[in-house]
mmCIF file of C-alpha atoms and ligand atoms in Angstrom:
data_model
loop_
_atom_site.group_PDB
_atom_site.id
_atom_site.type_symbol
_atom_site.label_atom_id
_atom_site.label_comp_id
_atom_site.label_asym_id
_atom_site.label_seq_id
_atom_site.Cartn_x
_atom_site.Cartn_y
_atom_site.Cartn_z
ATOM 1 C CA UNK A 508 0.000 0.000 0.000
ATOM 2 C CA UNK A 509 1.581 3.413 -1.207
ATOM 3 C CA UNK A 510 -0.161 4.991 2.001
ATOM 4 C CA UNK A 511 2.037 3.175 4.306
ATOM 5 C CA UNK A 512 4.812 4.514 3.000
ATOM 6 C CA UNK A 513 3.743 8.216 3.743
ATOM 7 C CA UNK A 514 5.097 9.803 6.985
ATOM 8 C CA UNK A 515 3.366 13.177 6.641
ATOM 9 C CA UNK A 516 1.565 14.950 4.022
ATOM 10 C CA UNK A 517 3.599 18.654 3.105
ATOM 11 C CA UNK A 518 1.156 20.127 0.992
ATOM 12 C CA UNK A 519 -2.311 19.597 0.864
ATOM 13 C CA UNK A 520 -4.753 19.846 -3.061
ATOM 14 C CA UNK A 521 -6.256 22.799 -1.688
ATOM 15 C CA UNK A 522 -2.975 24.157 -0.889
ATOM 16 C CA UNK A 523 -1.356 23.224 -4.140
ATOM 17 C CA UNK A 524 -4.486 23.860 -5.481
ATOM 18 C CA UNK A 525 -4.626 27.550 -4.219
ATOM 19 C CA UNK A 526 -0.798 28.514 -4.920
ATOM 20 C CA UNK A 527 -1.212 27.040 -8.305
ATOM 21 C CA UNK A 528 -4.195 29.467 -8.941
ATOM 22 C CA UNK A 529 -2.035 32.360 -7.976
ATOM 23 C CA UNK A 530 0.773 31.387 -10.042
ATOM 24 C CA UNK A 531 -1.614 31.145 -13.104
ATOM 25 C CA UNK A 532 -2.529 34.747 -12.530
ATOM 26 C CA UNK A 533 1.117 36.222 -12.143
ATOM 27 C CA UNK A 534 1.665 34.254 -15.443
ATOM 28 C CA UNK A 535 -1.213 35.457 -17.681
ATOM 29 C CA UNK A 536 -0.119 39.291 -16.238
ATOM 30 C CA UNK A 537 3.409 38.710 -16.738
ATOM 31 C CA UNK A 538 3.144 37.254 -20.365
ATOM 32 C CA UNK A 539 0.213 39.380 -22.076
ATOM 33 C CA UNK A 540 0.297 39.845 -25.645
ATOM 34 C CA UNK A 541 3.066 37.708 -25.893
ATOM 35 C CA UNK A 542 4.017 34.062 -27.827
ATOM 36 C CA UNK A 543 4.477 31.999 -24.593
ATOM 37 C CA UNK A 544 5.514 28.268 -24.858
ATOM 38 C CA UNK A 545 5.183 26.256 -21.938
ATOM 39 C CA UNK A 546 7.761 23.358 -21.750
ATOM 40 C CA UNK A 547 6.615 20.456 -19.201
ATOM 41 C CA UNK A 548 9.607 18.452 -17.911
ATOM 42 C CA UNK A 549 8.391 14.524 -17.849
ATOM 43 C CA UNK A 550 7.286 13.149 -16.047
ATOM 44 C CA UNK A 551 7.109 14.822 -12.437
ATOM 45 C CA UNK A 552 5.886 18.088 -13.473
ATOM 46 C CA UNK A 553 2.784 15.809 -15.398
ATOM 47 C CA UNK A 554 -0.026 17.163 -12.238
ATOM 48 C CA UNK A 555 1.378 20.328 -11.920
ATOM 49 C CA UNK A 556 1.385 21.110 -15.563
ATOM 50 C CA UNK A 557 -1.734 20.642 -16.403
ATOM 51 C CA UNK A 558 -3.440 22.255 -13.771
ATOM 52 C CA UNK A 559 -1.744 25.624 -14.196
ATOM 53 C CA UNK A 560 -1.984 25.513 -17.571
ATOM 54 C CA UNK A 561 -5.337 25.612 -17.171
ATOM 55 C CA UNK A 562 -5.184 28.731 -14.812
ATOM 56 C CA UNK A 563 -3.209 30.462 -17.383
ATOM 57 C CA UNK A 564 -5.711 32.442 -19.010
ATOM 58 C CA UNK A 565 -4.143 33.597 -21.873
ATOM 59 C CA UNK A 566 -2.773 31.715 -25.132
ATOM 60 C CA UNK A 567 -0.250 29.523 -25.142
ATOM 61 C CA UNK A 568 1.313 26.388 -27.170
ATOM 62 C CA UNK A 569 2.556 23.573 -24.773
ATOM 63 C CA UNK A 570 5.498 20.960 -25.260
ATOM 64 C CA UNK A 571 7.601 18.867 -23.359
ATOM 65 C CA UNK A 572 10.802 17.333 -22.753
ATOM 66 C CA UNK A 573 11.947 14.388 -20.539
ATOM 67 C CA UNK A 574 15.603 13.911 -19.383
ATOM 68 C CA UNK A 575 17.190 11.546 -17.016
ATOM 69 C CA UNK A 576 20.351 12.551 -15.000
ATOM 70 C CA UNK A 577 22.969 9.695 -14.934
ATOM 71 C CA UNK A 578 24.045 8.274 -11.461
ATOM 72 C CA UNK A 579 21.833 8.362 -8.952
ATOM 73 C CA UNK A 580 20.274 11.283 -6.188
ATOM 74 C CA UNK A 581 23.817 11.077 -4.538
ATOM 75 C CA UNK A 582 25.921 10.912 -7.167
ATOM 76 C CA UNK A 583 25.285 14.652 -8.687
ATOM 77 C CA UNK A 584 27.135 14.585 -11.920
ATOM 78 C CA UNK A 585 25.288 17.126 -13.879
ATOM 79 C CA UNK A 586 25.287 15.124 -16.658
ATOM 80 C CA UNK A 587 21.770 14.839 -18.235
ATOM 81 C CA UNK A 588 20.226 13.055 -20.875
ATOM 82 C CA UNK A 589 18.008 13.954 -23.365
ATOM 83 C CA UNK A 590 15.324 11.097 -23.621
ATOM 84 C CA UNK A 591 12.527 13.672 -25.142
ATOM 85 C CA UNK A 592 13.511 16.876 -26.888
ATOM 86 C CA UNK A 593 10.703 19.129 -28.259
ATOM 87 C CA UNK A 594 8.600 19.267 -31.045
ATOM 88 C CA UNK A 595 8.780 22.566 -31.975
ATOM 89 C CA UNK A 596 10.836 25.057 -32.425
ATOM 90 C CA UNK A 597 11.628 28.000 -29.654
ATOM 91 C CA UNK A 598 13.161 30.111 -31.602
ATOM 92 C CA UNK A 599 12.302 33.908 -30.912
ATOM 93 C CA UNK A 600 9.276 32.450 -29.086
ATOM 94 C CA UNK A 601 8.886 32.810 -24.953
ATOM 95 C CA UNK A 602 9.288 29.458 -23.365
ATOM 96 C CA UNK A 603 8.483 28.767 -19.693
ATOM 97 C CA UNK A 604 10.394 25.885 -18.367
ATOM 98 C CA UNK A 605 7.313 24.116 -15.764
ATOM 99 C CA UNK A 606 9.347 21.640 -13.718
ATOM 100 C CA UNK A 607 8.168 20.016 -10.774
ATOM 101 C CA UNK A 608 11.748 20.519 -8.050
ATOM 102 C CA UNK A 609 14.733 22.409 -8.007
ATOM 103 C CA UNK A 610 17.122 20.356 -5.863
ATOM 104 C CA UNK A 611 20.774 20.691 -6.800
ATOM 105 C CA UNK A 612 19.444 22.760 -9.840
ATOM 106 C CA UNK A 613 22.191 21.159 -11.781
ATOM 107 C CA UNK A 614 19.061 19.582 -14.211
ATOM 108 C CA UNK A 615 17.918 23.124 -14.514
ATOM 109 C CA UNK A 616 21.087 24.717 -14.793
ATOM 110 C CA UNK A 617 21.442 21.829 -18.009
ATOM 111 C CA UNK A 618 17.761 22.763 -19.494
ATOM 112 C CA UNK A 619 18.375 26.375 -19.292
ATOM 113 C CA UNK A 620 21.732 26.358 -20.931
ATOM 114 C CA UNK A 621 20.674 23.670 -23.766
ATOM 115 C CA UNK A 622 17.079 26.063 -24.295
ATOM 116 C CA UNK A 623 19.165 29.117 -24.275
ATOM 117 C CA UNK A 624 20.996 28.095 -27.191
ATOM 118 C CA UNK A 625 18.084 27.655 -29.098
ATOM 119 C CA UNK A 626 17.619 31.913 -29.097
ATOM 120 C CA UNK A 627 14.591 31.805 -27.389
ATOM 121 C CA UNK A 628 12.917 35.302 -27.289
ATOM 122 C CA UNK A 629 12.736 35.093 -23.072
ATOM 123 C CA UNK A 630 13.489 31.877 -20.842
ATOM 124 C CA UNK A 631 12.353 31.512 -17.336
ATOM 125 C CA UNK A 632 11.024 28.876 -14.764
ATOM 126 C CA UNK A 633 8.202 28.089 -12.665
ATOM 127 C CA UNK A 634 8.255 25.110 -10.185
ATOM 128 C CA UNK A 635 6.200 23.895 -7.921
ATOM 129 C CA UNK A 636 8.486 22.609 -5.402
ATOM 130 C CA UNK A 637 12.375 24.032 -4.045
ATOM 131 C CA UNK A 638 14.797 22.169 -1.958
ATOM 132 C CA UNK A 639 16.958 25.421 -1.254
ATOM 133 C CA UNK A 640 19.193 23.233 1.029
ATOM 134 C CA UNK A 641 20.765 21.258 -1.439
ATOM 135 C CA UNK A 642 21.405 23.797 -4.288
ATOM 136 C CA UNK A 643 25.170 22.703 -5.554
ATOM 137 C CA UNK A 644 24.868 25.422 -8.919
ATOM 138 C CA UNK A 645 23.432 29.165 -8.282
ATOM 139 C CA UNK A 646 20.054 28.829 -9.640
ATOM 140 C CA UNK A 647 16.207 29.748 -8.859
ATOM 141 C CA UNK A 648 13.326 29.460 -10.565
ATOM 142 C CA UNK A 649 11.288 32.786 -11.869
ATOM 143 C CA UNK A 650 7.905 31.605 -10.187
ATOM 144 C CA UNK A 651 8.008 28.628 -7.331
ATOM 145 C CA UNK A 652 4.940 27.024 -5.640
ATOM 146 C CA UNK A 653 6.304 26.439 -2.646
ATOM 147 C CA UNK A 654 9.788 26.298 -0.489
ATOM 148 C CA UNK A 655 10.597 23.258 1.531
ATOM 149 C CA UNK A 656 12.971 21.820 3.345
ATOM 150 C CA UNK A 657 15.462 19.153 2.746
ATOM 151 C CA UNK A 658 12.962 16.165 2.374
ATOM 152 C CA UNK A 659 12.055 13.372 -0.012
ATOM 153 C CA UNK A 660 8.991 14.797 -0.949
ATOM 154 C CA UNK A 661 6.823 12.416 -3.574
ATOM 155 C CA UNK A 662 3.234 12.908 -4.891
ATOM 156 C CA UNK A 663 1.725 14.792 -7.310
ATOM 157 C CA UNK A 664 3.329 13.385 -10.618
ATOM 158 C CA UNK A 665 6.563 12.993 -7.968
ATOM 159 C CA UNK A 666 7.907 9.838 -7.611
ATOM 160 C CA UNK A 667 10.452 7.416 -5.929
ATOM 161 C CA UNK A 668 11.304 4.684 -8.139
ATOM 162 C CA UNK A 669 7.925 5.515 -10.390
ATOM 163 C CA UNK A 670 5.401 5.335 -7.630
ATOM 164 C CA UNK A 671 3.673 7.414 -5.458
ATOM 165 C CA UNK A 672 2.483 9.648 -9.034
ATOM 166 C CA UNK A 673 -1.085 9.432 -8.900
ATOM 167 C CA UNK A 674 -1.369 10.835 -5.104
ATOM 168 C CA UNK A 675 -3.008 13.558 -5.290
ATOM 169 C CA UNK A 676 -1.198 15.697 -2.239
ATOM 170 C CA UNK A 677 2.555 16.251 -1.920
ATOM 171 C CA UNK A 678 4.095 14.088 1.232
ATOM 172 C CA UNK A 679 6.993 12.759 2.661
ATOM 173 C CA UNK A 680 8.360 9.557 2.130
ATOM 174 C CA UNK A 681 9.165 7.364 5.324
ATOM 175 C CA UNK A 682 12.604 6.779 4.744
ATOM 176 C CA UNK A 683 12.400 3.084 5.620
ATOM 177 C CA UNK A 684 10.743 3.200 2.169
ATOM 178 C CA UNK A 685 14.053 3.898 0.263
ATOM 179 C CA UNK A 686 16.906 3.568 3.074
ATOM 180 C CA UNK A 687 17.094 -0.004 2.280
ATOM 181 C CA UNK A 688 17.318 0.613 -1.553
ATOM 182 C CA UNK A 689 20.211 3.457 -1.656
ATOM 183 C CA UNK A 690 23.447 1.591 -1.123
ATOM 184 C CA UNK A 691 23.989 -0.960 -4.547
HETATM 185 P P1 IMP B 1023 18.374 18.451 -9.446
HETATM 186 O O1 IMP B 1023 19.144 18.328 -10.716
HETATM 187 O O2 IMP B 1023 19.132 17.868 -8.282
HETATM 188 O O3 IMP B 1023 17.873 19.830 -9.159
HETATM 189 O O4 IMP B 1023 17.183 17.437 -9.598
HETATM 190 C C1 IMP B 1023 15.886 17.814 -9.803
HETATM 191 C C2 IMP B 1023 15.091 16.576 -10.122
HETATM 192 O O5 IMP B 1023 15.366 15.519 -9.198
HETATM 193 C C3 IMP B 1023 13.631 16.872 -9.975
HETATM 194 O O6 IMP B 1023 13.107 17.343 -11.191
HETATM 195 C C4 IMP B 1023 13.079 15.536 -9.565
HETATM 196 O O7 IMP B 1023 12.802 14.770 -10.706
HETATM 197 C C5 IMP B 1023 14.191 14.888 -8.793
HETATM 198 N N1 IMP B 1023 14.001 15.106 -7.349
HETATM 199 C C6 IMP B 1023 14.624 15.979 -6.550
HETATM 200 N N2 IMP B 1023 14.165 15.930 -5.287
HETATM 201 C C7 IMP B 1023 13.205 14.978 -5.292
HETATM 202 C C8 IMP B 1023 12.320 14.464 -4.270
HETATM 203 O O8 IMP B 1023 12.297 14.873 -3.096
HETATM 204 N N3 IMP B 1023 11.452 13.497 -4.682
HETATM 205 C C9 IMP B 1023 11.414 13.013 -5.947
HETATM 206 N N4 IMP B 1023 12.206 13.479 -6.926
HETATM 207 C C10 IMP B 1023 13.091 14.450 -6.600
HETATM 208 MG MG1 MG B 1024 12.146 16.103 -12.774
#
């Protein structure tokens, strides 16, 4: 049972629910009148993406991109893989990175630089979730949902080992759930 496996739940639907609402409207404001792609990071930012695209209530073309950093949590390399690379083309356009956590922020700091070359016309980030404490590279996101502290945090499209997605609240994983499963 997934539920067994939660020690405390961070942030409630309402809550996310709320904060995403608020985040829509600071978008739609910010972006007016202008070409805005949003760029969904698979597959944790799947919840969280399409809810506040939904609060975004102006125009806006959506595509995604999934990557996979090499090594595991531990081992931060930096080094990230393409696995899905976007169907269009950003080119002089606005793109929104939506991502679901900043943690080191060395995927982000990879995404940004790899978008960036593409001559975007703007490039910024929204995520839902930051793990301040851990930050190896100088990096924040334009928008964030919430702050939180050092935690493995799962739910909402977040996952450990590809479960946990479907909950609809963001918790905290026991750590008897994965303590067993770091050292290989
Ligand atoms: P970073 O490169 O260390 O910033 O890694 C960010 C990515 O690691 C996120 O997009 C998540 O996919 C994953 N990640 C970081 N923290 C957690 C967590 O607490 N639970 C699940 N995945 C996490
Ligand atoms: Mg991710």
């Amino acid at each position: 049972m997934e539920m067994d496996s939660i020690q405390e739940i961070l942030l409630t639907e309402s809550q996310i629910a709320a904060r995403v609402q608020q985040l829509g409207k600071e978008i739609s404001r910010d972006y007016q009148g202008k070409d805005l792609v949003l760029v969904g990071i698979l597959k944790g930012a799947i919840c969280f993406f399409s809810d506040l695209m939904r609060q975004v209530k102006i125009p806006v073309n959506i595509d995604f991109m999934a990557v996979s950093s090499y090594g595991s949590a531990s081992q931060t390399s930096g080094v990230v893989k393409i696995l899905k690379d976007l169907d269009m083309a950003i080119e002089g356009r606005h793109v929104l990175i939506v991502e679901d956590i900043v943690d080191t922020g060395l995927t982000l700091n990879y995404l940004k630089t790899n978008l960036l070359s593409r001559n975007p016309a703007s490039l910024k980030v929204v995520a839902l979730l930051d793990k301040p404490d851990r930050r190896l590279i100088d990096i924040h996101a334009d928008y964030l949902g919430f702050s939180i502290p050092d935690h493995f945090v799962v739910g909402y499209g977040i996952d450990y080992a590809e479960q946990y997605r479907s909950l609809p609240f963001v918790a905290i994983l026991d750590p008897a759930a994965y303590q067993s499963e770091v050292k290989e």
